[in-house]
Short mmCIF file of C-alpha atoms and ligand atoms in Angstrom, two decimals:
data_model
loop_
_atom_site.label_atom_id
_atom_site.label_comp_id
_atom_site.label_asym_id
_atom_site.label_seq_id
_atom_site.Cartn_x
_atom_site.Cartn_y
_atom_site.Cartn_z
CA MET A 1 0.00 0.00 0.00
CA LEU A 2 1.44 3.35 -1.00
CA VAL A 3 0.22 6.34 0.98
CA TYR A 4 0.55 9.88 -0.31
CA THR A 5 -0.44 13.09 1.41
CA LYS A 6 -0.47 16.77 0.60
CA ASN A 7 -0.34 17.63 4.27
CA ILE A 8 1.64 15.30 6.51
CA SER A 9 -0.10 16.54 9.66
CA LYS A 10 -3.38 15.19 8.27
CA ALA A 11 -1.91 11.78 7.46
CA GLU A 12 -2.07 10.41 10.99
CA LEU A 13 -3.41 6.90 11.28
CA ASN A 14 -6.38 6.46 13.60
CA LYS A 15 -5.65 4.77 16.89
CA ILE A 16 -7.65 1.58 16.74
CA ALA A 17 -7.14 -2.18 16.87
CA LEU A 18 -7.55 -4.33 13.76
CA ASP A 19 -6.81 -7.85 15.01
CA LYS A 20 -9.65 -9.76 16.62
CA ASP A 21 -7.74 -10.70 19.79
CA LYS A 22 -6.56 -7.12 20.21
CA ILE A 23 -10.08 -5.71 19.66
CA GLU A 24 -11.47 -8.13 22.25
CA SER A 25 -8.88 -7.10 24.82
CA PHE A 26 -10.44 -3.60 24.92
CA ASP A 27 -13.48 -4.81 26.79
CA LYS A 28 -14.88 -1.52 28.10
CA ARG A 29 -16.52 1.39 26.34
CA ASP A 30 -17.34 5.01 27.12
CA GLU A 31 -18.40 7.98 25.00
CA ALA A 32 -14.83 8.33 23.64
CA GLY A 33 -14.59 4.70 22.45
CA ASN A 34 -13.22 1.35 23.59
CA TYR A 35 -10.65 0.94 26.32
CA ARG A 36 -9.34 -1.47 28.95
CA LEU A 37 -8.04 -0.88 32.47
CA GLU A 38 -4.31 -1.30 33.09
CA PRO A 39 -2.20 -0.96 36.25
CA PHE A 40 -0.81 2.54 36.72
CA MET A 41 2.27 1.06 38.41
CA ARG A 42 5.16 0.39 36.03
CA VAL A 43 6.64 -2.96 37.02
CA ARG A 44 9.84 -3.48 35.06
CA SER A 45 13.24 -4.75 36.07
CA ASN A 46 14.83 -1.48 34.98
CA THR A 47 12.39 0.94 36.65
CA SER A 48 12.74 1.67 40.33
CA ARG A 49 12.28 4.47 42.84
CA THR A 50 16.07 5.02 42.78
CA ASN A 51 16.59 5.45 39.03
CA LYS A 52 13.34 7.37 38.40
CA PRO A 53 12.63 9.33 41.58
CA LYS A 54 10.27 11.78 39.85
CA PHE A 55 7.92 8.91 39.11
CA TRP A 56 7.68 7.97 42.78
CA TYR A 57 5.03 9.83 44.82
CA PRO A 58 2.01 8.98 46.98
CA ILE A 59 -1.53 8.82 45.63
CA TYR A 60 -4.38 9.30 48.10
CA VAL A 61 -7.49 7.13 47.77
CA SER A 62 -10.69 7.56 49.83
CA LYS A 63 -11.93 4.62 51.90
CA ASP A 64 -14.81 3.99 49.47
CA LEU A 65 -12.18 4.03 46.62
CA LYS A 66 -14.13 6.70 44.74
CA ASP A 67 -11.83 9.70 45.23
CA ILE A 68 -8.27 9.50 43.89
CA THR A 69 -6.02 12.53 44.40
CA LEU A 70 -2.48 13.77 44.91
CA THR A 71 -3.65 16.13 47.67
CA LYS A 72 -2.83 14.77 51.10
CA LYS A 73 -6.03 13.88 52.93
CA ASN A 74 -6.71 12.42 56.37
CA ASN A 75 -8.39 9.05 56.49
CA TYR A 76 -7.39 8.29 52.90
CA HIS A 77 -5.21 5.35 51.82
CA LYS A 78 -1.71 6.53 50.97
CA VAL A 79 -0.64 4.43 48.00
CA PHE A 80 2.91 4.01 46.66
CA PRO A 81 3.98 1.91 43.64
CA ILE A 82 5.17 -1.07 45.65
CA ASP A 83 4.84 -4.69 44.54
CA ASN A 84 6.07 -7.59 46.64
CA ASP A 85 8.05 -5.15 48.79
CA ARG A 86 9.90 -3.79 45.74
CA GLU A 87 9.75 -0.08 45.08
CA PHE A 88 8.81 0.56 41.45
CA THR A 89 7.38 3.76 39.91
CA TRP A 90 4.14 5.11 38.52
CA LYS A 91 3.82 5.40 34.74
CA THR A 92 3.86 9.23 34.73
CA LYS A 93 5.15 12.15 36.74
CA PRO A 94 2.69 13.88 39.14
CA GLU A 95 1.98 16.75 36.68
CA THR A 96 0.76 14.30 34.04
CA PHE A 97 -1.23 12.39 36.66
CA GLU A 98 -3.00 15.61 37.62
CA LYS A 99 -3.83 16.42 34.02
CA ARG A 100 -5.27 12.98 33.36
CA ASN A 101 -7.14 12.69 36.63
CA VAL A 102 -10.47 13.79 35.17
CA GLY A 103 -13.75 11.86 35.39
CA ASP A 104 -13.12 8.17 35.81
CA TYR A 105 -9.75 7.98 34.02
CA PHE A 106 -8.21 6.47 37.19
CA VAL A 107 -9.90 3.65 39.07
CA ALA A 108 -8.88 2.20 42.45
CA VAL A 109 -9.58 -1.41 43.42
CA GLU A 110 -8.72 -3.44 46.48
CA GLN A 111 -6.99 -6.76 45.96
CA GLN A 112 -5.91 -8.92 48.90
CA GLY A 113 -5.80 -5.94 51.21
CA GLN A 114 -3.79 -3.83 48.73
CA ILE A 115 -5.03 -0.76 46.85
CA ILE A 116 -4.28 -1.00 43.13
CA ILE A 117 -4.52 2.07 40.88
CA LEU A 118 -5.71 1.36 37.33
CA HIS A 119 -6.03 3.71 34.36
CA LYS A 120 -7.89 3.73 31.07
CA TYR A 121 -5.88 2.47 28.13
CA ARG A 122 -7.55 3.42 24.81
CA GLU A 123 -7.98 1.02 21.90
CA GLN A 124 -4.87 0.98 19.73
CA GLN A 125 -2.52 -1.37 17.97
CA VAL A 126 0.73 -1.08 16.11
CA ILE A 127 -0.40 -1.64 12.51
CA LYS A 128 1.57 -4.49 11.03
CA ASN A 129 3.52 -4.28 7.79
CA LEU A 130 2.17 -7.57 6.53
CA TRP A 131 -1.55 -8.15 6.58
CA MET A 132 -1.59 -11.94 6.69
CA ASP A 133 -4.93 -12.61 8.35
CA LYS A 134 -7.29 -14.81 6.32
CA LYS A 135 -9.84 -12.00 6.23
CA TYR A 136 -7.54 -10.14 3.85
CA PHE A 137 -7.33 -12.97 1.29
CA PRO A 138 -8.97 -11.94 -2.00
CA GLU A 139 -10.11 -15.54 -2.69
CA PHE A 140 -12.39 -15.81 0.36
CA GLN A 141 -13.46 -12.30 1.18
CA GLY A 142 -13.27 -10.97 -2.38
CA THR A 143 -14.18 -13.56 -5.01
CA ASN A 144 -16.37 -15.77 -2.80
CA LEU A 145 -18.05 -12.88 -1.04
CA LEU A 146 -18.99 -11.28 -4.36
CA LYS A 147 -20.13 -14.60 -5.79
CA ASN A 148 -22.40 -15.17 -2.78
CA LEU A 149 -23.83 -11.68 -3.10
CA LEU A 150 -24.46 -11.71 -6.85
CA GLY A 151 -25.06 -15.41 -7.38
CA LYS A 152 -22.26 -15.83 -9.93
CA ASN A 153 -18.64 -15.03 -10.54
CA LEU A 154 -18.63 -11.74 -12.46
CA PHE A 155 -15.29 -10.16 -11.62
CA SER A 156 -11.82 -11.58 -11.54
CA TYR A 157 -9.90 -11.13 -8.34
CA PRO A 158 -11.76 -8.40 -6.43
CA LYS A 159 -9.95 -7.21 -3.30
CA SER A 160 -11.01 -8.51 0.06
CA LEU A 161 -13.79 -6.38 1.57
CA TYR A 162 -11.88 -6.49 4.87
CA ALA A 163 -8.63 -5.19 3.40
CA VAL A 164 -10.50 -2.08 2.30
CA LEU A 165 -12.62 -1.93 5.47
CA ASP A 166 -9.54 -1.98 7.72
CA THR A 167 -7.88 0.64 5.53
CA LEU A 168 -10.94 2.86 6.06
CA LYS A 169 -10.77 2.17 9.80
CA ILE A 170 -7.25 3.46 10.11
CA MET A 171 -7.52 6.30 7.59
CA THR A 172 -10.99 7.84 7.65
CA SER A 173 -13.34 9.53 10.06
CA ASN A 174 -17.12 9.71 10.24
CA ASN A 175 -17.88 12.45 7.73
CA ASP A 176 -15.23 11.77 5.09
CA ILE A 177 -15.84 11.39 1.37
CA ILE A 178 -13.90 8.42 -0.02
CA LEU A 179 -12.94 8.47 -3.69
CA ASP A 180 -11.97 5.35 -5.63
CA PHE A 181 -11.01 6.29 -9.13
CA PHE A 182 -10.67 2.66 -10.20
CA ALA A 183 -13.76 1.14 -8.68
CA GLY A 184 -13.74 -2.27 -10.40
CA SER A 185 -16.35 -4.38 -8.63
CA GLY A 186 -17.09 -1.65 -6.09
CA THR A 187 -15.32 -3.10 -3.05
CA THR A 188 -14.64 0.42 -1.77
CA GLY A 189 -18.31 1.44 -1.88
CA HIS A 190 -19.29 -1.79 -0.14
CA ALA A 191 -16.65 -1.23 2.55
CA VAL A 192 -17.83 2.36 3.16
CA LEU A 193 -21.42 1.16 3.66
CA GLU A 194 -20.22 -1.61 5.99
CA MET A 195 -18.04 0.82 7.94
CA ASN A 196 -20.97 3.23 8.44
CA LYS A 197 -23.09 0.31 9.57
CA GLN A 198 -20.47 -0.68 12.14
CA ASP A 199 -19.84 2.72 13.69
CA GLY A 200 -22.87 4.83 12.70
CA GLY A 201 -20.64 7.08 10.55
CA LYS A 202 -21.86 9.18 7.62
CA ARG A 203 -19.01 8.58 5.19
CA GLN A 204 -19.85 9.00 1.50
CA PHE A 205 -18.17 7.50 -1.51
CA ILE A 206 -17.48 8.46 -5.10
CA LEU A 207 -16.62 5.57 -7.40
CA VAL A 208 -15.37 6.01 -10.95
CA GLU A 209 -15.31 3.18 -13.47
CA GLN A 210 -14.94 3.05 -17.23
CA LEU A 211 -15.89 -0.47 -18.32
CA ASP A 212 -19.59 -1.16 -18.84
CA GLU A 213 -19.33 -4.71 -17.44
CA HIS A 214 -17.61 -3.46 -14.29
CA ILE A 215 -20.10 -0.63 -13.86
CA SER A 216 -22.96 -3.10 -13.90
CA VAL A 217 -21.25 -5.40 -11.36
CA CYS A 218 -20.59 -2.36 -9.21
CA LYS A 219 -24.18 -1.12 -9.32
CA GLU A 220 -25.65 -4.58 -8.79
CA ARG A 221 -23.41 -5.11 -5.79
CA LEU A 222 -24.20 -1.77 -4.17
CA LYS A 223 -27.94 -2.29 -4.72
CA LYS A 224 -27.71 -5.66 -2.94
CA VAL A 225 -25.66 -4.25 -0.09
CA THR A 226 -27.86 -1.20 0.46
CA ALA A 227 -30.94 -3.43 0.44
CA GLN A 228 -29.49 -5.62 3.16
CA GLU A 229 -31.07 -5.35 6.53
CA GLY A 230 -29.47 -3.23 9.18
CA LEU A 231 -27.99 -0.51 7.03
CA LEU A 232 -28.39 2.80 8.81
CA SER A 233 -28.04 4.93 5.73
CA GLY A 234 -27.27 3.64 2.33
CA ASN A 235 -28.19 4.79 -1.09
CA PHE A 236 -26.32 5.94 -4.11
CA VAL A 237 -26.77 7.89 -7.31
CA SER A 238 -25.18 6.67 -10.49
CA CYS A 239 -24.28 9.15 -13.22
CA GLU A 240 -22.74 8.81 -16.67
CA LEU A 241 -20.54 11.34 -18.37
CA MET A 242 -22.39 13.04 -21.22
CA SER A 243 -20.95 11.70 -24.46
CA TYR A 244 -19.68 13.91 -27.26
CA ASN A 245 -17.01 12.35 -29.46
CA GLU A 246 -17.64 9.12 -27.54
CA VAL A 247 -20.84 8.69 -29.58
CA PHE A 248 -18.67 8.42 -32.69
CA MET A 249 -16.17 6.14 -30.92
CA GLU A 250 -18.99 3.74 -30.13
CA ARG A 251 -20.31 3.88 -33.70
CA ILE A 252 -16.82 3.20 -35.05
CA GLN A 253 -16.32 0.28 -32.70
CA SER A 254 -19.57 -1.43 -33.63
CA ALA A 255 -19.41 -0.74 -37.41
CA GLU A 256 -19.23 -3.82 -39.62
CA SER A 257 -18.43 -2.54 -43.10
CA SER A 258 -16.34 0.06 -44.94
CA GLU A 259 -19.55 1.71 -46.24
CA GLU A 260 -20.82 2.14 -42.70
CA LEU A 261 -17.47 3.63 -41.68
CA LEU A 262 -17.58 6.02 -44.61
CA ASP A 263 -20.99 7.28 -43.43
CA ILE A 264 -19.61 7.74 -39.93
CA TRP A 265 -16.70 9.72 -41.35
CA ARG A 266 -19.09 12.03 -43.17
CA ASP A 267 -21.10 12.58 -39.96
CA MET A 268 -17.91 13.13 -38.01
CA SER A 269 -16.77 15.92 -40.26
CA LYS A 270 -20.06 17.72 -39.51
CA ASP A 271 -20.64 17.06 -35.79
CA SER A 272 -17.49 15.99 -33.98
CA VAL A 273 -14.30 17.65 -32.81
CA LEU A 274 -11.46 16.32 -34.90
CA ASN A 275 -7.81 16.47 -34.00
CA TRP A 276 -6.19 19.82 -34.76
CA TYR A 277 -4.14 18.36 -37.62
CA VAL A 278 -7.20 17.05 -39.49
CA LYS A 279 -8.73 19.21 -42.19
CA PRO A 280 -12.50 18.82 -41.85
CA HIS A 281 -12.97 19.27 -45.59
CA LYS A 282 -12.13 15.99 -47.33
CA PRO A 283 -11.38 15.94 -50.99
CA MET A 284 -12.77 13.04 -53.01
CA GLU A 285 -9.32 11.43 -53.34
CA ALA A 286 -9.14 10.99 -49.60
CA GLU A 287 -12.45 9.11 -49.64
CA GLU A 288 -11.29 6.97 -52.54
CA HIS A 289 -8.06 6.23 -50.74
CA PHE A 290 -10.03 5.28 -47.63
CA ILE A 291 -12.07 2.75 -49.66
CA THR A 292 -8.97 1.19 -51.21
CA ILE A 293 -7.59 0.35 -47.75
CA ASN A 294 -10.18 -2.45 -47.81
CA ASP A 295 -9.56 -3.58 -44.22
CA VAL A 296 -12.34 -2.69 -41.79
CA GLU A 297 -10.07 -2.92 -38.71
CA LYS A 298 -7.48 -0.57 -40.23
CA GLN A 299 -10.20 1.84 -41.33
CA LYS A 300 -11.62 1.84 -37.78
CA GLN A 301 -8.20 2.69 -36.35
CA LEU A 302 -7.84 5.48 -38.87
CA LEU A 303 -11.17 7.08 -38.01
CA ALA A 304 -10.61 6.67 -34.28
CA ALA A 305 -7.27 8.47 -34.68
CA LEU A 306 -9.01 11.47 -36.23
CA LEU A 307 -11.18 12.11 -33.18
CA ASP A 308 -9.94 14.46 -30.47
CA LYS A 309 -9.92 12.24 -27.38
CA ASN A 310 -10.05 15.25 -25.08
CA GLN A 311 -13.56 15.79 -26.39
CA LEU A 312 -15.00 12.33 -25.77
CA TYR A 313 -17.34 13.82 -23.17
CA VAL A 314 -19.01 17.19 -22.73
CA HIS A 315 -16.93 19.41 -20.45
CA LEU A 316 -18.52 20.95 -17.39
CA SER A 317 -17.44 24.36 -18.63
CA GLU A 318 -19.60 23.84 -21.76
CA ILE A 319 -22.73 22.99 -19.80
CA GLU A 320 -24.54 26.19 -20.90
CA ASP A 321 -23.58 25.75 -24.57
CA GLU A 322 -26.80 25.23 -26.57
CA THR A 323 -25.04 22.75 -28.89
CA PHE A 324 -25.12 20.11 -26.17
CA LYS A 325 -28.75 20.57 -25.14
CA VAL A 326 -28.08 19.80 -21.47
CA SER A 327 -31.41 19.51 -19.65
CA GLU A 328 -32.22 21.76 -16.69
CA ALA A 329 -32.36 18.70 -14.40
CA ASP A 330 -28.84 17.69 -15.44
CA LYS A 331 -27.57 21.21 -14.94
CA LEU A 332 -28.97 21.22 -11.40
CA LEU A 333 -27.47 17.82 -10.66
CA ASN A 334 -24.04 19.00 -11.80
CA LYS A 335 -24.30 22.22 -9.86
CA ASN A 336 -25.12 20.35 -6.68
CA PHE A 337 -22.51 17.68 -7.23
CA TYR A 338 -19.63 20.04 -7.86
CA LYS A 339 -20.66 22.63 -5.30
CA GLY A 340 -21.56 20.11 -2.62
CA GLY A 341 -25.23 21.19 -2.39
CA ASP A 342 -27.68 19.27 -0.19
CA ASP A 343 -30.70 19.18 -2.47
CA VAL A 344 -29.60 16.55 -5.03
C1 LIG B 1 -7.92 -3.59 -10.39
S1 LIG B 1 -9.48 -2.97 -10.82
C2 LIG B 1 -10.05 -2.40 -9.26
C3 LIG B 1 -10.55 -3.52 -8.40
C4 LIG B 1 -11.32 -3.03 -7.21
N1 LIG B 1 -10.47 -2.29 -6.31
C5 LIG B 1 -11.96 -4.20 -6.51
O1 LIG B 1 -11.36 -4.77 -5.60
O2 LIG B 1 -13.06 -4.56 -6.85
C6 LIG B 1 -9.13 -1.52 -11.68
C7 LIG B 1 -10.34 -0.94 -12.35
O3 LIG B 1 -10.00 0.36 -12.82
C8 LIG B 1 -10.70 0.60 -14.03
N2 LIG B 1 -10.01 1.70 -14.74
C9 LIG B 1 -8.78 1.70 -15.27
N3 LIG B 1 -8.48 2.90 -15.82
C10 LIG B 1 -9.56 3.71 -15.61
C11 LIG B 1 -9.86 5.06 -15.93
N4 LIG B 1 -9.00 5.83 -16.57
N5 LIG B 1 -11.04 5.56 -15.55
C12 LIG B 1 -11.92 4.79 -14.90
N6 LIG B 1 -11.70 3.50 -14.56
C13 LIG B 1 -10.53 2.95 -14.92
C14 LIG B 1 -10.65 -0.74 -14.74
O4 LIG B 1 -11.68 -0.87 -15.70
C15 LIG B 1 -10.80 -1.72 -13.57
O5 LIG B 1 -12.13 -2.08 -13.38
#
């Protein structure tokens, strides 16, 4: 996976766990997310009161264990980081303790007559370089998953849904728009819907695809997924670029004879945008020469080469041009799409 960013400060990975055993170890939850409780005492062979004296100080805990403070109080337990008579340290200096001691960040429990101080440890995991878990295998969670959803095998080697899902987990937040310029079978759209379902997020997606067969797999898949039970919000709009020269490309591709191609050429010289080096006016000899080529495939290549490929579709900047007869509804749709309006 290659990751690029325009702004490195925005390229932080989210702090979350991806592996099942790690996720399960964060067994508690509050409004800020999942966490587990860990001892606030640092028990390591190389940490001791002597070599880290600033990390050694008393913590006062009320008899009912509810109040935990650094302020000396009568009738409170005075707790030091001692384990089996060995003097260790706390995990932070007192200043940091004070800062973190808000709400129920610290918890005191009594175990065998000893007061233990615990603290909240938020869900996180060092993201591994190699994603080897079975859930990332394209065979099972890509090919088979898609086959089960659509009833047949319509796309070769789609990525695993979970590879994309976990990528979204570490890289996106609730209101992001996720763009996949090479949508293929639509794994990214599926993963965004699944992600929103899991965490109640409102992520949106934009998928771009050029091949008709892949577009239909993509749409079919997203229809099935959005229809599945339990989706909080899930719908999508599918748009096609408005064809210009592409109309001629399609005619050229499906033509079967030289005569047909000659007709297309005549239409092209009236209604298409030809490459700058092509003179729209064709003398008769050029037509005669075209006929003598006598090879439909070669003639197709020749005509395709005449068309300006930058004009295959109508440009947004030409939307008001009467030549293209863009409907008012399409104009509104474009306006909302490109300006991020709400009333699409
Ligand atoms: C490897 S596939 C993507 C697979 C997808 N991530 C999945 O797991 O289902 C790449 C896709 O990009 C499409 N593609 C390639 N060039 C494109 C372009 N210029 N514009 C739009 N789509 C393009 C191809 O048709 C193909 O479907």
